[in-house]
Each structure stands twice: as structure tokens, then as C-alpha cells.
Tab-separated table of C-alpha atoms (C1' of nucleotides) in Angstrom:
chain	number	residue	atom	x	y	z
G	1	MET	CA	4.416	2.236	34.053
G	2	GLY	CA	5.019	2.641	30.551
G	3	THR	CA	8.164	2.889	28.993
G	4	ARG	CA	9.421	6.741	27.231
G	5	LEU	CA	11.369	6.811	24.491
G	6	THR	CA	12.789	10.513	22.656
G	7	LEU	CA	13.578	9.799	18.839
G	8	ARG	CA	15.764	12.490	17.106
G	9	THR	CA	14.556	13.785	13.228
G	10	PRO	CA	16.396	14.633	10.718
G	11	GLY	CA	15.750	18.766	10.475
G	12	ASP	CA	13.279	19.013	8.069
G	13	TYR	CA	10.767	16.212	9.410
G	14	VAL	CA	7.162	16.722	10.469
G	15	LEU	CA	5.242	14.099	11.726
G	16	SER	CA	2.153	15.477	10.283
G	17	ARG	CA	2.983	15.535	7.054
G	18	ASP	CA	5.528	12.420	7.180
G	19	VAL	CA	3.463	9.728	8.239
G	20	CYS	CA	0.117	11.236	6.200
G	21	SER	CA	1.851	11.036	2.829
G	22	TYR	CA	0.639	7.541	1.853
G	23	GLY	CA	-2.381	5.357	2.363
G	24	TYR	CA	-1.031	2.952	4.981
G	25	PHE	CA	-0.829	5.412	7.153
G	26	LEU	CA	-4.819	4.652	8.025
G	27	LEU	CA	-4.579	0.947	7.393
G	28	ALA	CA	-4.914	-1.749	10.292
G	29	PRO	CA	-2.709	-0.875	13.036
G	30	ASN	CA	-2.045	2.412	12.490
G	31	HIS	CA	-4.779	4.716	13.688
G	32	TRP	CA	-3.386	8.374	13.455
G	33	ASP	CA	-5.622	10.884	15.819
G	34	ALA	CA	-6.162	13.869	13.302
G	35	LYS	CA	-7.154	16.016	16.761
G	36	ALA	CA	-4.170	15.448	18.609
G	37	ARG	CA	-1.788	14.377	15.792
G	38	THR	CA	-0.338	11.026	17.149
G	39	LEU	CA	-0.445	8.169	15.293
G	40	ARG	CA	-1.213	5.107	17.421
G	41	ARG	CA	-0.005	1.114	16.863
G	42	ALA	CA	0.559	-1.848	18.279
G	43	LEU	CA	4.831	-3.136	17.970
G	44	ASP	CA	4.911	-6.871	17.963
G	45	LEU	CA	8.104	-6.771	20.271
G	46	SER	CA	9.969	-9.727	21.124
G	47	GLY	CA	8.618	-9.823	24.686
G	48	GLY	CA	5.129	-9.541	23.325
G	49	PRO	CA	3.222	-6.935	21.980
G	50	THR	CA	2.526	-2.967	22.908
G	51	THR	CA	0.687	-0.307	21.960
G	52	VAL	CA	3.015	2.634	21.125
G	53	ILE	CA	1.597	6.511	20.927
G	54	ILE	CA	3.561	8.892	18.921
G	55	SER	CA	3.990	12.676	19.081
G	56	GLN	CA	6.020	15.679	18.368
G	57	GLY	CA	5.024	18.137	20.605
G	58	ASN	CA	2.197	20.327	20.370
G	59	ASP	CA	2.353	22.096	16.474
G	60	CYS	CA	4.703	18.988	14.855
G	61	ARG	CA	7.474	21.679	14.672
G	62	PRO	CA	10.314	20.834	12.132
G	63	GLY	CA	13.120	18.695	13.100
G	64	ASP	CA	11.605	18.962	17.065
G	65	PRO	CA	11.951	15.626	18.561
G	66	LEU	CA	9.792	12.450	18.596
G	67	ARG	CA	8.201	11.205	21.928
G	68	VAL	CA	7.231	7.343	21.975
G	69	VAL	CA	4.425	6.474	24.626
G	70	ALA	CA	4.139	3.076	25.436
G	71	ASP	CA	1.777	1.172	27.369
G	72	ARG	CA	4.173	-1.310	28.873
G	73	ALA	CA	7.246	-0.898	30.598
G	74	LEU	CA	10.402	-2.563	27.470
G	75	ALA	CA	13.161	-4.153	28.385
G	76	PRO	CA	16.334	-2.373	26.721
G	77	PRO	CA	16.714	-4.689	23.870
G	78	GLU	CA	12.573	-3.939	22.857
G	79	ARG	CA	13.413	-0.378	22.965
G	80	ALA	CA	16.151	-0.918	20.266
G	81	GLU	CA	13.311	-3.165	18.662
G	82	ALA	CA	10.872	-0.174	19.242
G	83	ARG	CA	13.473	2.316	17.814
G	84	ARG	CA	14.377	0.088	14.602
G	85	GLN	CA	10.827	-0.416	13.684
G	86	ILE	CA	9.664	3.287	14.254
G	87	ALA	CA	12.596	4.599	12.241
G	88	ARG	CA	11.810	2.529	8.967
G	89	MET	CA	7.696	3.053	9.189
G	90	LEU	CA	8.651	6.614	9.718
G	91	ARG	CA	11.987	6.912	7.148
G	92	LEU	CA	13.951	8.482	9.786
G	93	ASP	CA	16.777	7.350	7.493
G	94	GLU	CA	16.103	9.578	5.137
G	95	ASP	CA	17.747	13.084	5.891
G	96	GLU	CA	17.831	16.348	4.861
G	97	SER	CA	20.248	15.457	2.209
G	98	HIS	CA	18.352	12.777	0.269
G	99	VAL	CA	15.223	15.340	0.415
G	100	ALA	CA	17.093	17.963	-0.986
G	101	ALA	CA	18.625	15.797	-4.259
G	102	PHE	CA	14.562	14.581	-4.811
G	103	HIS	CA	13.831	18.518	-4.445
G	104	ARG	CA	16.242	19.569	-6.834
G	105	VAL	CA	14.885	17.138	-9.285
G	106	ASP	CA	11.434	18.223	-8.841
G	107	ARG	CA	11.416	21.869	-7.377
G	108	ARG	CA	7.424	21.523	-7.083
G	109	TRP	CA	7.521	20.299	-3.541
G	110	LYS	CA	10.062	22.312	-1.839
G	111	ARG	CA	7.921	24.507	-0.489
G	112	SER	CA	5.391	22.003	1.449
G	113	GLY	CA	9.044	19.970	2.318
G	114	ARG	CA	7.045	16.593	0.772
G	115	ALA	CA	9.437	13.821	-0.084
G	116	ARG	CA	8.916	11.254	2.459
G	117	LEU	CA	6.517	8.532	2.275
G	118	PHE	CA	5.091	6.499	5.174
G	119	ARG	CA	5.366	3.020	5.126
G	120	SER	CA	5.548	-0.187	7.606
G	121	PRO	CA	7.808	-0.729	11.043
G	122	THR	CA	8.999	-4.090	8.663
G	123	LEU	CA	9.215	-5.345	4.660
G	124	PHE	CA	6.430	-7.826	5.674
G	125	GLU	CA	4.131	-6.145	6.581
G	126	ASP	CA	4.484	-3.637	3.733
G	127	VAL	CA	4.661	-6.455	1.322
G	128	VAL	CA	1.331	-8.046	3.023
G	129	LYS	CA	-0.434	-4.767	2.866
G	130	THR	CA	0.643	-4.057	-0.449
G	131	VAL	CA	-1.041	-7.779	-1.396
G	132	THR	CA	-4.059	-6.272	-0.236
G	133	SER	CA	-4.228	-3.861	-2.160
G	134	CYS	CA	-3.636	-5.708	-5.487
G	135	ASN	CA	-7.376	-6.234	-7.528
G	136	VAL	CA	-9.230	-4.687	-4.512
G	137	ALA	CA	-11.136	-1.363	-4.490
G	138	TRP	CA	-9.708	0.230	-1.064
G	139	PRO	CA	-12.634	-0.257	1.476
G	140	SER	CA	-11.570	-4.154	0.931
G	141	THR	CA	-8.211	-3.525	1.593
G	142	VAL	CA	-8.981	-1.892	4.974
G	143	ASN	CA	-11.222	-4.762	6.075
G	144	MET	CA	-8.521	-7.258	4.793
G	145	ASN	CA	-5.992	-5.249	7.195
G	146	ARG	CA	-8.253	-5.025	10.444
G	147	ARG	CA	-9.144	-8.380	10.231
G	148	LEU	CA	-5.421	-9.806	9.779
G	149	CYS	CA	-4.382	-7.849	12.337
G	150	GLU	CA	-7.538	-8.764	14.669
G	151	VAL	CA	-8.026	-12.713	13.582
G	152	ILE	CA	-4.108	-13.459	13.342
G	153	GLY	CA	-2.177	-10.782	14.852
G	154	ARG	CA	-1.488	-10.358	18.813
G	155	ALA	CA	-3.414	-8.164	20.577
G	156	GLY	CA	-3.787	-6.293	17.870
G	157	ALA	CA	-0.452	-5.978	16.239
G	158	PHE	CA	0.427	-6.508	12.259
G	159	PRO	CA	0.870	-10.263	12.371
G	160	THR	CA	4.469	-11.670	11.819
G	161	ALA	CA	5.644	-13.803	9.186
G	162	GLU	CA	5.899	-16.852	11.779
G	163	ARG	CA	2.103	-16.458	12.482
G	164	MET	CA	1.102	-15.687	9.048
G	165	ALA	CA	3.566	-18.806	7.668
G	166	ARG	CA	1.366	-21.179	10.945
G	167	THR	CA	-2.054	-19.946	9.403
G	168	ARG	CA	-4.258	-22.128	7.141
G	169	PRO	CA	-5.061	-19.989	4.111
G	170	GLY	CA	-8.823	-21.569	4.731
G	171	THR	CA	-8.436	-19.197	8.059
G	172	LEU	CA	-7.440	-16.069	6.176
G	173	ARG	CA	-9.854	-16.489	3.255
G	174	ALA	CA	-12.893	-17.368	6.066
G	175	ARG	CA	-12.300	-14.792	8.536
G	176	CYS	CA	-9.933	-11.898	7.206
G	177	ARG	CA	-11.516	-11.963	4.140
G	178	VAL	CA	-8.168	-11.810	1.567
G	179	GLY	CA	-10.094	-13.968	-1.204
G	180	TYR	CA	-8.053	-16.370	-3.661
G	181	ARG	CA	-4.724	-14.598	-2.082
G	182	ASP	CA	-4.475	-16.958	1.563
G	183	VAL	CA	-2.237	-19.103	-0.624
G	184	ARG	CA	0.067	-16.691	-1.399
G	185	LEU	CA	0.635	-14.766	1.621
G	186	VAL	CA	0.696	-18.149	3.328
G	187	GLU	CA	3.868	-18.419	0.759
G	188	LEU	CA	4.886	-14.985	1.719
G	189	ALA	CA	4.434	-15.333	5.510
G	190	ARG	CA	6.969	-18.780	4.927
G	191	LEU	CA	9.161	-17.114	2.547
G	192	PHE	CA	9.833	-14.160	5.054
G	193	ALA	CA	9.501	-16.654	7.960
G	194	ARG	CA	12.739	-19.138	6.851
G	195	GLY	CA	14.897	-16.048	5.904
G	196	ASP	CA	14.581	-16.522	2.281
G	197	ILE	CA	13.906	-12.980	1.477
G	198	ASN	CA	17.319	-11.527	2.006
G	199	GLU	CA	16.094	-8.017	3.527
G	200	HIS	CA	19.487	-6.605	3.722
G	201	TRP	CA	20.282	-7.004	-0.094
G	202	LEU	CA	17.411	-5.482	-0.869
G	203	GLU	CA	17.780	-2.615	1.058
G	204	ASP	CA	21.435	-2.526	0.029
G	205	PRO	CA	22.114	0.649	-2.252
G	206	ALA	CA	24.848	-1.113	-4.204
G	207	THR	CA	21.836	-3.636	-4.943
G	208	PRO	CA	20.906	-2.485	-8.604
G	209	ASP	CA	17.266	-2.011	-9.384
G	210	ASP	CA	16.720	-4.072	-11.650
G	211	ASP	CA	17.971	-6.653	-9.997
G	212	ALA	CA	15.987	-6.128	-7.105
G	213	PHE	CA	12.612	-5.501	-8.964
G	214	ASP	CA	13.491	-8.836	-10.681
G	215	PHE	CA	13.410	-10.406	-7.773
G	216	LEU	CA	10.347	-9.307	-6.395
G	217	LEU	CA	8.573	-10.159	-9.634
G	218	THR	CA	9.519	-13.899	-8.593
G	219	LEU	CA	7.118	-13.701	-4.908
G	220	PRO	CA	4.089	-15.433	-5.306
G	221	GLY	CA	1.034	-12.098	-5.745
G	222	ILE	CA	3.655	-9.968	-7.420
G	223	GLY	CA	3.553	-8.510	-10.078
G	224	PRO	CA	4.683	-5.708	-11.931
G	225	TYR	CA	2.186	-2.857	-9.932
G	226	ALA	CA	3.043	-4.626	-6.850
G	227	ALA	CA	6.923	-4.998	-7.346
G	228	GLY	CA	6.771	-1.087	-8.613
G	229	ASN	CA	5.376	-0.442	-5.513
G	230	ILE	CA	7.478	-2.251	-2.855
G	231	MET	CA	10.117	-1.085	-4.523
G	232	GLN	CA	9.394	2.892	-3.688
G	233	LEU	CA	8.538	1.222	-0.094
G	234	LEU	CA	12.694	-0.163	-0.076
G	235	GLY	CA	13.357	3.403	-0.780
G	236	ARG	CA	13.999	2.669	-4.368
G	237	TYR	CA	11.981	5.258	-6.336
G	238	SER	CA	13.224	4.957	-9.951
G	239	ARG	CA	10.287	2.593	-10.912
G	240	LEU	CA	6.224	4.050	-11.303
G	241	ALA	CA	3.511	1.667	-9.856
G	242	LEU	CA	1.198	2.096	-12.505
G	243	ASP	CA	-2.579	0.855	-12.231
G	244	THR	CA	-6.007	2.057	-13.147
G	245	GLU	CA	-5.458	4.647	-10.514
G	246	SER	CA	-2.673	6.387	-13.037
G	247	LEU	CA	-4.894	5.562	-15.819
G	248	ARG	CA	-7.758	7.696	-13.742
G	249	HIS	CA	-5.025	10.710	-12.658
G	250	ALA	CA	-3.388	10.791	-16.269
G	251	ARG	CA	-6.607	11.328	-18.219
G	252	THR	CA	-8.732	13.482	-15.572
G	253	VAL	CA	-5.521	15.540	-13.935
G	254	LEU	CA	-3.153	15.454	-17.044
G	255	GLY	CA	-5.605	15.748	-19.443
G	256	TYR	CA	-4.091	12.515	-21.179
G	257	ASP	CA	-6.355	10.622	-24.296
G	258	GLY	CA	-6.619	7.720	-26.021
G	259	ALA	CA	-6.450	4.092	-25.379
G	260	ASP	CA	-4.703	2.618	-22.370
G	261	PRO	CA	-1.079	1.311	-23.992
G	262	THR	CA	-1.021	5.232	-25.451
G	263	VAL	CA	-1.789	6.686	-22.200
G	264	LEU	CA	0.838	4.744	-20.109
G	265	ARG	CA	3.552	5.625	-22.585
G	266	ARG	CA	2.299	9.289	-22.164
G	267	LEU	CA	2.480	8.612	-18.585
G	268	LYS	CA	6.086	7.288	-18.245
G	269	ALA	CA	7.282	10.039	-20.180
G	270	HIS	CA	5.909	12.429	-18.288
G	271	TYR	CA	7.933	11.078	-15.673
G	272	GLU	CA	11.070	10.544	-17.260
G	273	PRO	CA	12.831	13.325	-15.964
G	274	PHE	CA	12.561	12.874	-12.277
G	275	GLY	CA	14.807	10.304	-13.374
G	276	GLU	CA	15.963	8.022	-10.167
G	277	HIS	CA	12.541	9.465	-7.599
G	278	ARG	CA	10.123	9.272	-10.402
G	279	PHE	CA	7.583	7.441	-8.005
G	280	ARG	CA	8.061	10.503	-5.281
G	281	SER	CA	6.814	12.759	-8.060
G	282	TYR	CA	4.193	10.362	-9.193
G	283	TRP	CA	2.579	9.960	-5.910
G	284	PHE	CA	3.111	13.484	-4.812
G	285	GLU	CA	1.172	14.592	-7.795
G	286	LEU	CA	-1.687	12.097	-7.098
G	287	TRP	CA	-1.753	13.242	-3.176
G	288	ARG	CA	-1.940	16.460	-4.011
G	289	PHE	CA	-4.856	16.124	-6.142
G	290	TYR	CA	-6.705	13.854	-3.069
G	291	GLU	CA	-5.620	16.728	-0.593
G	292	HIS	CA	-7.340	19.173	-3.161
G	293	LYS	CA	-10.274	17.478	-2.670
G	294	ARG	CA	-10.614	16.086	1.020
G	295	GLY	CA	-8.482	18.819	2.950
G	296	PRO	CA	-4.758	18.713	3.888
G	297	ALA	CA	-4.404	14.329	4.791
G	298	HIS	CA	-3.111	15.039	8.699
G	299	THR	CA	-6.711	16.280	8.706
G	300	TRP	CA	-8.546	13.245	7.315
G	301	GLU	CA	-10.623	11.031	10.211
G	302	ARG	CA	-9.891	7.301	8.973
G	303	GLU	CA	-13.393	6.673	9.814
G	304	ALA	CA	-14.447	9.079	7.232
G	305	VAL	CA	-12.149	7.996	4.408
G	306	GLU	CA	-12.144	4.780	4.377
G	307	ASN	CA	-14.837	4.182	2.268
G	308	THR	CA	-14.638	6.619	0.020
G	309	PHE	CA	-10.728	6.833	-0.461
G	310	THR	CA	-9.302	6.689	-4.007
G	311	ALA	CA	-10.208	9.253	-6.590
G	312	SER	CA	-13.348	7.484	-8.346
G	313	LYS	CA	-14.701	8.195	-4.696
G	314	LEU	CA	-13.803	11.690	-3.616
C	1	DG	C1'	6.111	-12.550	-26.243
C	2	DG	C1'	1.845	-11.512	-25.902
C	3	DT	C1'	-3.437	-12.266	-24.563
C	4	DA	C1'	-8.299	-14.604	-22.948
C	5	DG	C1'	-9.884	-15.765	-18.819
C	6	DA	C1'	-10.635	-17.460	-14.152
C	7	DC	C1'	-9.182	-15.459	-9.167
C	8	DC	C1'	-13.106	-13.255	-5.247
C	9	DT	C1'	-14.578	-9.661	-2.222
C	10	DG	C1'	-18.019	-6.349	-1.503
C	11	DG	C1'	-20.740	-1.976	-3.710
C	12	DA	C1'	-24.380	-0.899	-7.030
C	13	DC	C1'	-28.044	-1.489	-9.392
C	14	DG	C1'	-32.617	-3.339	-10.950
C	15	DC	C1'	-36.226	-6.003	-9.229
I	1	DG	C1'	-33.995	-8.970	0.148
I	2	DC	C1'	-32.261	-11.264	-3.700
I	3	DG	C1'	-29.683	-11.785	-8.015
I	4	DT	C1'	-26.730	-9.539	-11.463
I	5	DC	C1'	-23.087	-6.987	-12.714
I	6	DC	C1'	-18.744	-4.871	-12.577
I	7	DA	C1'	-13.484	-3.138	-11.047
I	8	DG	C1'	-9.120	-4.224	-9.335
I	9	DG	C1'	-4.078	-6.839	-10.524
I	10	DT	C1'	-1.787	-11.794	-10.593
I	11	DC	C1'	-1.804	-16.081	-12.936
I	12	DT	C1'	-1.697	-19.542	-16.288
I	13	DA	C1'	-3.121	-21.178	-20.267
I	14	DC	C1'	-2.888	-21.118	-24.806
I	15	DC	C1'	-1.193	-19.155	-29.573
DNA sequence: GGTAGACCTGGACGC
DNA sequence: GCGTCCAGGTCTACC
């Protein structure tokens, strides 16, 4: 008999909108069921892995509580662990006042209510997902994450830092197809496993954004793009994460022309007015383009989009 | 401080 | 079916 949990949500929370808000919802071990509007994934808890299915009633009414069904009985400490991981992943800590602050700065998203960006149950998974999205086309990112779960993770869960720290780089390369990222991923895992990454400090609002960003740049495999992306995953939206997709967006959607440095300058100036929230303004512009091409993200079937996602393929 | 080239994988393309 | 080219962000060596 599995365990059932109920999680309270902020008054405006909509599972289908707030899960299907960032590409990681399409990466293993996440599985969004577009028909049932549920999120299924394995969580690696202290008592072992468990698969949970998260739903919000039949029609995802704003603010309705979330129902979580685990496939095995969870001990009380594991229930607390599962709640923490799910709350992190779904950004349940971002209440209506956080959302309103963003919408005051950028009113374009007030009607849809878009503000939260899906992330992972742990910072380690977010960092690995970011590294596996660098210098690679989206289908390879999909493959790397699937194989990491199949080969290194327990029972289909995402690998913990401890497990990846014990994995040989050659195994990551040969069986998970991560290429030259092999050594960098193991080094990152060792830093997390040894406790050399101070997650509390990184997530503490008292830590200046510049300090957090500079620290991230010291990590193996993390350059300006990856650091910018991890910043938003930490709930710090003041930095942009600009890549070739940003340039495409600037040229095809915003109509900018000229050489790359010129376009990048104009992009930065475009998002400057959104201040502390500029990443979200950038991201939801991009996301709106994807949804314009493929329909609402909550209707996307993972199998159908995993080879076409990113604008160049849409 | 700025930049060229290497790093891998997988898809596209030509034969 | 095979070989070649290319895209993608980070890192290192070099100027």
C-alpha cells in the first residue's frame, strides 16, 4: 500500500501551467502525462527510490491542493523529504506576493499567471541538467538525462551526487553518452557529495547575486551561460542566460539585425527594464513563441517533442 | 583582456 | 551504408 500526501499550494498555483513552464519537465526522470495532467517521477529518498504521481484535481483549479501518491509506504522522515523535494521542484515557496512582484514589473504575464519556472527536486540535478544542455542539441540532452537515470540512478531515479561521485568518467561517457562532460560531471558530483557546495548560502536571499554568480563560474563545466541558468534555478532572476537560442529569438521574434555582439547588446538593453526579474521576462517571451508553434505546453507529449524541441526545429 | 581551436555527440547531407 | 560537415558552450593556450 503506497503513501498518499496532500500539499497545500499558493492561491494562484496551477499544476499544468507551472510544471510545463521550463524544458526540464520534458527530461527524465520527469514524465508529464498530458491527458491526465499529472506529473510522474521517481524520487531518491533515504529509504530508497519511490515513484510519485502528482495531480491537482480533475481540472487544475488555481490554488487547489496537490495530491501525491507514492508507490510504496513512506516512513515519516521520508514523507518530509518527499514534501521538501516536491516543493522545491514545483516552486511552492514562491507565493502570490512573489508572483505579483514580477507582474508589477512585467504586466504581459499577469493574465496567464505565468511566473514560476519548473526545476528539479535538488540543486545537484539542476546543475547536471544544465551541464547536459550546454554545447549540444536538445535531443542529446534528452538522451543524456534518460541514460543517467537508467545507468547510474536507482530504479529510474536521477542519480544522487554520491552515486555519480563513485562512477568512473569512462562509464558516463560510454554508457550515458555525455562525451567530454564526463570528468566535469564526476568532479561536480564530488563537490556536492563532499559538501563543498554551500547550497544554503547560494539560496540565501542575503547572498548578493554577484557573489553567487562568481562562485558558480568557479565550478567545472560552468561558464557564463550555465551560471546564468543556475541562477534562475536558484530563484535569482536578475541574470540572463544567453545562448544561440537567444540570438535566434532576438532576430526572428524581436526583429534585431546585425552581428552577434550588436544583437546581444540590444537584447540586454531590451530586458534591462525588468531588473530583478529579467530572466523571467526573457524566458516567457521564448516560451510564448514555442507555445505559439506547438500549442499550450501542458498538451505536449514528451515523445513527440523530444526530437523537435528548440525553435530551430519547430 | 580577447580569441582561436579543441572538446564530443548526433543529425543532416552527399555519394 | 559510409564519410564528412556542422551546431552547441566551456576550457585552455596563446597573444
